[in-house]
Protein backbone atom coordinates (compact mmCIF):
# COMPACT_ATOMS: atom_id res chain seq x y z
CA MET A 1 39.81 5.12 -28.50
CA GLU A 2 41.79 3.02 -26.06
CA TYR A 3 44.57 4.48 -23.91
CA ARG A 4 47.57 2.57 -22.62
CA LYS A 5 50.19 3.21 -19.97
CA LEU A 6 53.69 3.81 -21.32
CA GLY A 7 56.00 1.41 -19.49
CA LYS A 8 56.60 2.41 -15.87
CA SER A 9 55.92 6.09 -16.59
CA ASP A 10 52.79 8.02 -15.61
CA LEU A 11 51.92 8.65 -19.24
CA GLU A 12 48.72 7.32 -20.78
CA LEU A 13 48.81 7.46 -24.56
CA SER A 14 46.25 6.80 -27.28
CA THR A 15 46.82 3.30 -28.67
CA ILE A 16 46.71 4.76 -32.18
CA THR A 17 49.17 7.65 -32.14
CA TYR A 18 49.48 10.27 -34.85
CA GLY A 19 52.79 9.78 -36.68
CA ALA A 20 54.03 13.10 -38.05
CA PHE A 21 56.90 11.98 -40.33
CA ALA A 22 55.03 12.46 -43.62
CA ILE A 23 53.73 15.96 -42.89
CA GLY A 24 57.32 17.16 -42.69
CA GLY A 25 57.40 16.60 -46.44
CA THR A 26 61.07 15.62 -46.69
CA MET A 27 61.39 12.17 -48.28
CA TRP A 28 57.60 12.10 -48.79
CA GLY A 29 57.24 14.24 -51.90
CA GLY A 30 56.32 17.44 -50.06
CA ASN A 31 53.24 18.33 -48.03
CA GLU A 32 50.16 20.56 -47.88
CA LYS A 33 50.18 22.78 -44.79
CA GLN A 34 46.44 23.13 -44.22
CA ASN A 35 45.79 19.45 -44.88
CA SER A 36 48.45 18.59 -42.30
CA ILE A 37 46.94 20.85 -39.66
CA ASP A 38 43.47 19.50 -40.45
CA ALA A 39 44.80 15.97 -39.98
CA ILE A 40 46.12 16.82 -36.52
CA HIS A 41 42.86 18.51 -35.53
CA ALA A 42 40.81 15.55 -36.78
CA SER A 43 43.03 13.15 -34.83
CA LEU A 44 42.54 15.09 -31.60
CA ASP A 45 38.79 15.37 -32.21
CA HIS A 46 38.51 11.58 -32.64
CA GLY A 47 40.43 10.48 -29.57
CA ILE A 48 43.99 10.32 -30.87
CA SER A 49 45.55 12.39 -28.11
CA THR A 50 49.18 11.48 -28.80
CA ILE A 51 51.44 12.90 -31.51
CA ASP A 52 54.88 11.54 -32.44
CA THR A 53 57.36 13.73 -34.28
CA ALA A 54 61.08 14.53 -34.64
CA PRO A 55 63.24 17.50 -35.60
CA PHE A 56 64.42 15.64 -38.71
CA TYR A 57 60.88 15.39 -40.09
CA GLY A 58 60.98 18.25 -42.56
CA PHE A 59 63.98 19.78 -40.77
CA GLY A 60 61.73 21.28 -38.09
CA LEU A 61 58.61 21.74 -40.24
CA SER A 62 56.69 18.84 -38.69
CA GLU A 63 57.24 20.29 -35.21
CA GLU A 64 56.20 23.76 -36.37
CA LEU A 65 52.98 22.44 -37.92
CA ILE A 66 52.16 20.59 -34.70
CA GLY A 67 52.87 23.74 -32.69
CA GLU A 68 50.46 25.69 -34.89
CA ALA A 69 47.81 22.96 -34.74
CA ILE A 70 47.78 22.65 -30.93
CA LYS A 71 48.04 26.37 -30.19
CA GLY A 72 45.19 27.37 -27.89
CA LYS A 73 44.26 23.78 -27.06
CA ASP A 74 44.48 22.21 -23.60
CA ARG A 75 48.09 20.98 -23.58
CA SER A 76 47.43 18.69 -20.60
CA LYS A 77 45.16 16.58 -22.82
CA ILE A 78 47.77 16.18 -25.59
CA GLN A 79 50.87 14.00 -25.36
CA ILE A 80 53.83 14.95 -27.53
CA LEU A 81 56.43 12.29 -28.25
CA ASN A 82 59.58 13.79 -29.74
CA LYS A 83 63.10 12.71 -30.65
CA PHE A 84 66.66 13.99 -30.91
CA GLY A 85 69.99 12.82 -32.23
CA LEU A 86 69.83 13.45 -36.00
CA VAL A 87 71.81 16.60 -36.83
CA TRP A 88 71.96 18.30 -40.22
CA ASP A 89 73.00 21.90 -39.69
CA GLY A 90 76.69 21.43 -38.82
CA SER A 91 76.13 22.13 -35.12
CA ASN A 92 77.83 18.83 -34.31
CA HIS A 93 81.13 20.32 -35.51
CA GLY A 94 82.09 17.13 -37.30
CA LYS A 95 81.29 14.85 -34.38
CA GLY A 96 78.99 11.83 -34.39
CA GLU A 97 78.35 9.27 -37.12
CA HIS A 98 77.49 10.12 -40.70
CA PHE A 99 74.15 8.43 -41.40
CA PHE A 100 73.06 9.40 -44.92
CA ASP A 101 72.58 12.42 -47.18
CA ALA A 102 69.13 13.96 -47.45
CA GLU A 103 67.69 16.40 -49.96
CA ASP A 104 66.02 19.62 -48.86
CA ASN A 105 64.77 22.12 -51.43
CA GLY A 106 67.34 21.02 -53.96
CA LYS A 107 70.21 20.99 -51.47
CA THR A 108 71.98 17.88 -50.24
CA LEU A 109 72.41 17.82 -46.48
CA PRO A 110 74.61 15.30 -44.64
CA ILE A 111 72.74 13.78 -41.69
CA TYR A 112 74.70 12.74 -38.60
CA LYS A 113 73.75 10.63 -35.59
CA TYR A 114 74.87 12.70 -32.62
CA ALA A 115 73.69 12.00 -29.07
CA ALA A 116 76.27 13.76 -26.87
CA LYS A 117 74.87 15.31 -23.71
CA GLU A 118 75.22 18.91 -24.84
CA ASN A 119 73.44 18.13 -28.11
CA VAL A 120 70.52 16.42 -26.36
CA ILE A 121 69.90 19.53 -24.29
CA LYS A 122 70.41 21.87 -27.25
CA GLU A 123 67.98 19.98 -29.48
CA LEU A 124 65.37 19.82 -26.75
CA GLU A 125 65.38 23.60 -26.35
CA GLU A 126 65.04 24.08 -30.11
CA SER A 127 62.14 21.62 -30.25
CA LEU A 128 60.30 23.34 -27.41
CA LYS A 129 60.40 26.62 -29.36
CA ARG A 130 59.15 25.06 -32.60
CA LEU A 131 56.36 23.21 -30.80
CA GLY A 132 55.37 26.22 -28.69
CA THR A 133 55.39 24.24 -25.45
CA ASP A 134 57.49 24.12 -22.30
CA TYR A 135 57.75 20.34 -21.94
CA ILE A 136 57.84 17.12 -23.97
CA ASP A 137 55.95 14.09 -22.69
CA LEU A 138 58.38 11.50 -24.06
CA LEU A 139 61.82 12.33 -25.48
CA GLN A 140 63.44 9.56 -27.52
CA LEU A 141 66.88 9.06 -29.04
CA HIS A 142 66.09 8.77 -32.75
CA TRP A 143 68.89 6.38 -33.80
CA PRO A 144 71.79 4.79 -31.90
CA ASP A 145 75.00 6.83 -32.02
CA ALA A 146 78.05 4.59 -31.64
CA SER A 147 80.30 7.62 -31.09
CA THR A 148 78.58 8.55 -27.82
CA PRO A 149 78.36 6.23 -24.78
CA ILE A 150 74.78 5.22 -24.12
CA GLU A 151 75.26 6.18 -20.48
CA GLU A 152 76.07 9.78 -21.46
CA THR A 153 72.93 10.11 -23.55
CA MET A 154 70.74 8.63 -20.83
CA GLU A 155 72.31 10.93 -18.25
CA ALA A 156 71.19 13.91 -20.35
CA LEU A 157 67.64 12.57 -20.38
CA GLU A 158 67.74 12.17 -16.60
CA ILE A 159 68.79 15.81 -16.28
CA LEU A 160 65.89 16.93 -18.44
CA ILE A 161 63.43 14.84 -16.41
CA GLY A 162 64.78 16.46 -13.25
CA GLN A 163 64.25 19.90 -14.78
CA GLY A 164 60.66 19.05 -15.69
CA LYS A 165 61.31 19.61 -19.40
CA ILE A 166 60.46 16.03 -20.28
CA ARG A 167 58.21 13.56 -18.48
CA ALA A 168 59.76 10.29 -19.65
CA ALA A 169 62.82 8.94 -21.48
CA GLY A 170 62.78 6.60 -24.45
CA VAL A 171 64.87 5.34 -27.34
CA SER A 172 64.21 4.35 -30.92
CA ASN A 173 65.78 1.69 -33.12
CA TYR A 174 67.75 0.21 -30.22
CA ASN A 175 68.69 -3.47 -30.35
CA LEU A 176 68.41 -5.72 -27.31
CA ASP A 177 71.90 -5.08 -25.92
CA GLN A 178 71.50 -1.33 -26.32
CA MET A 179 68.16 -1.47 -24.54
CA LYS A 180 69.69 -3.34 -21.62
CA THR A 181 72.51 -0.82 -21.25
CA ALA A 182 70.11 2.13 -21.42
CA ASN A 183 67.76 0.56 -18.91
CA GLU A 184 70.60 0.14 -16.42
CA THR A 185 71.28 3.90 -16.60
CA THR A 186 67.77 5.36 -16.60
CA ALA A 187 64.18 4.28 -16.16
CA LEU A 188 63.66 3.51 -19.83
CA SER A 189 60.00 3.95 -20.71
CA SER A 190 59.94 2.83 -24.33
CA ASN A 191 61.68 1.71 -27.49
CA GLN A 192 60.21 2.83 -30.83
CA LEU A 193 60.83 0.23 -33.51
CA ALA A 194 59.75 -0.79 -36.98
CA TYR A 195 57.07 -3.46 -36.67
CA SER A 196 54.42 -4.62 -39.09
CA MET A 197 52.72 -7.70 -40.49
CA LEU A 198 55.68 -7.92 -42.88
CA ASN A 199 58.36 -7.15 -40.28
CA ARG A 200 57.97 -9.03 -36.99
CA GLY A 201 61.62 -9.71 -36.17
CA ILE A 202 61.56 -7.93 -32.80
CA ALA A 203 59.08 -10.52 -31.50
CA ASP A 204 61.95 -12.98 -31.02
CA ASP A 205 64.05 -11.09 -28.48
CA ILE A 206 63.21 -7.43 -27.91
CA ILE A 207 59.52 -7.85 -27.17
CA PRO A 208 60.01 -10.56 -24.50
CA TYR A 209 62.63 -8.36 -22.79
CA ALA A 210 60.34 -5.33 -22.99
CA ILE A 211 57.45 -7.25 -21.45
CA ASP A 212 59.63 -8.60 -18.62
CA ASN A 213 61.00 -5.13 -17.85
CA GLU A 214 57.80 -3.10 -18.35
CA ILE A 215 59.19 -1.17 -21.31
CA ALA A 216 56.67 -0.06 -23.89
CA ILE A 217 57.14 -0.85 -27.57
CA ILE A 218 56.02 1.90 -29.94
CA ALA A 219 55.51 0.38 -33.39
CA TYR A 220 56.31 2.53 -36.39
CA SER A 221 55.61 1.79 -40.06
CA PRO A 222 52.77 -0.65 -39.24
CA LEU A 223 51.35 -0.04 -42.72
CA GLU A 224 54.81 -0.27 -44.29
CA ARG A 225 54.51 3.37 -45.36
CA GLY A 226 51.29 2.71 -47.20
CA LEU A 227 52.10 -0.60 -48.89
CA LEU A 228 49.63 -2.51 -46.69
CA THR A 229 46.78 -0.16 -47.58
CA GLY A 230 46.66 -1.87 -50.96
CA LYS A 231 46.27 1.39 -52.86
CA TYR A 232 49.71 1.16 -54.47
CA PHE A 233 48.58 -1.98 -56.26
CA LYS A 234 45.76 0.01 -57.86
CA ASP A 235 45.99 3.57 -59.16
CA ALA A 236 48.02 5.45 -56.53
CA THR A 237 51.29 7.00 -57.70
CA LEU A 238 54.34 8.41 -55.96
CA LYS A 239 56.25 11.58 -56.70
CA ALA A 240 59.82 11.20 -57.92
CA ASN A 241 61.30 12.47 -54.64
CA ASP A 242 59.25 10.11 -52.47
CA HIS A 243 61.57 7.65 -50.69
CA ARG A 244 58.97 4.89 -51.01
CA ASN A 245 59.93 4.45 -54.66
CA GLY A 246 62.93 2.55 -53.34
CA TYR A 247 61.54 1.44 -49.98
CA PHE A 248 58.80 -0.76 -51.46
CA GLY A 249 61.40 -2.68 -53.46
CA GLN A 250 62.42 -4.76 -50.43
CA PHE A 251 59.09 -6.60 -50.51
CA ASP A 252 57.78 -9.27 -52.87
CA ALA A 253 54.95 -7.28 -54.40
CA GLU A 254 53.04 -10.29 -55.68
CA LYS A 255 53.12 -12.01 -52.29
CA VAL A 256 51.93 -8.87 -50.54
CA LYS A 257 49.18 -8.36 -53.11
CA GLY A 258 48.04 -11.97 -52.64
CA PHE A 259 48.05 -11.62 -48.86
CA LEU A 260 45.94 -8.47 -48.98
CA ALA A 261 43.49 -10.14 -51.34
CA ALA A 262 43.16 -13.02 -48.87
CA ILE A 263 42.28 -10.79 -45.92
CA GLN A 264 40.12 -8.33 -47.88
CA PRO A 265 36.92 -10.31 -47.15
CA ILE A 266 37.48 -9.86 -43.41
CA ALA A 267 37.77 -6.11 -43.90
CA ASP A 268 34.66 -6.10 -46.10
CA GLU A 269 32.66 -8.01 -43.51
CA LYS A 270 33.56 -5.39 -40.91
CA ASN A 271 32.92 -2.48 -43.29
CA ALA A 272 36.54 -1.49 -42.76
CA SER A 273 39.46 -0.63 -45.00
CA LEU A 274 42.56 -2.79 -45.26
CA SER A 275 44.55 -0.13 -43.45
CA GLN A 276 42.12 -0.16 -40.53
CA LEU A 277 42.25 -3.94 -40.36
CA VAL A 278 46.06 -3.91 -40.38
CA LEU A 279 46.31 -1.18 -37.73
CA ARG A 280 43.89 -2.95 -35.39
CA TRP A 281 45.68 -6.29 -35.81
CA THR A 282 48.95 -4.56 -34.90
CA THR A 283 47.53 -3.05 -31.70
CA LEU A 284 46.59 -6.56 -30.53
CA GLN A 285 50.04 -8.12 -30.85
CA PRO A 286 51.83 -9.13 -27.61
CA GLY A 287 54.14 -6.44 -26.29
CA ILE A 288 53.02 -3.75 -28.73
CA THR A 289 51.86 -0.77 -26.66
CA ILE A 290 51.38 2.05 -29.14
CA VAL A 291 50.98 2.01 -32.93
CA LEU A 292 51.94 5.02 -35.04
CA ALA A 293 49.76 5.91 -38.00
CA GLY A 294 50.43 8.83 -40.29
CA ALA A 295 47.75 10.94 -41.95
CA ARG A 296 48.13 13.71 -44.51
CA ASN A 297 44.52 14.90 -44.34
CA ALA A 298 41.54 14.81 -42.01
CA SER A 299 39.87 11.85 -43.71
CA GLN A 300 42.90 9.61 -43.24
CA ALA A 301 43.18 10.68 -39.59
CA ILE A 302 39.56 9.81 -38.87
CA ASP A 303 39.96 6.43 -40.57
CA ASN A 304 42.98 5.69 -38.39
CA ALA A 305 41.08 6.50 -35.21
CA LYS A 306 38.12 4.34 -36.23
CA ALA A 307 40.41 1.33 -36.64
CA MET A 308 40.08 0.87 -32.88
CA GLU A 309 36.37 0.10 -33.31
CA ILE A 310 37.18 -3.18 -35.06
CA THR A 311 36.72 -6.40 -33.09
CA PHE A 312 38.12 -9.74 -34.22
CA LYS A 313 36.92 -13.27 -33.70
CA ARG A 314 39.58 -15.79 -32.74
CA ASP A 315 39.29 -17.61 -36.05
CA GLU A 316 39.79 -14.35 -37.97
CA ILE A 317 43.04 -13.65 -36.16
CA ASP A 318 44.15 -17.22 -36.78
CA PHE A 319 43.35 -16.89 -40.49
CA ILE A 320 45.30 -13.65 -40.83
CA ASN A 321 48.29 -15.19 -39.04
CA GLU A 322 48.14 -18.30 -41.22
CA GLN A 323 48.18 -16.14 -44.36
CA LEU A 324 51.14 -14.19 -43.01
CA ASN A 325 53.08 -17.36 -42.27
CA LYS A 326 52.48 -18.52 -45.84
CA ILE A 327 54.18 -15.55 -47.45
CA SER A 328 57.24 -15.77 -45.13
CA LEU A 329 58.70 -12.41 -46.14
């Protein structure tokens, strides 16, 4: 495994980071507890020392599973990246921005973006309890909240850094202007953004700014939630309450299928899976610091870690990029 420095912070994170959205179950058709814990253990055993989660992932369940999985382990060797700012339990008292409605055990819950100072501190304390730890390595605003000044949210993060409850401050899903404002208020360590072979829009403006200002980019959905593994073009199926039933519809399935067929020989030559090839390619893109990869069992976690063993020749990278440019999604 390779480890990379997160922006100007003192944090060193595993280049492949365990993404814990799916193990929360919500929007992913449920989860299996022991498989989830096994996936975390396998990740740690194979060099993936960094775990990214959020309170919204399973309405606290993802955090609780992580807390159970790391109990008794050397916390100093594990980096926890967490988030705040999505509220579902009414504790925002009608404040913030309504985002969407989510389903939880047959109930519909309105989700709000809410990043006021008091909520940042409140959510952090709740997360610490669920995770069974006394600090978070990187705390990130999950989604921009237009109802709260960016400066107020960043001030809360500065307070938590001063208290030693978090080691670094980050954001997620911020556009360029929002990044600039946040970086003027605090020492912004990172921005977590959607980035994949099929979604490279941030390369035009956000990545150059991040490079110039030593801000890390944490790439989420590098496999487009499983689409780029190729298995959904074969015999894999999704449960009815899996959000990917709608999510995959934004892509031209035939173009994606053709692209994966074109790069399959490279994966075969390296005795690698398509998902490993895609993950490794993503880690090598300019400005991309950390790449999130989910795993719902130990086998998937080990495969993710082994993606870092892949080496590319220059002509292989050029071929992959040429194929990507052809599909122009």
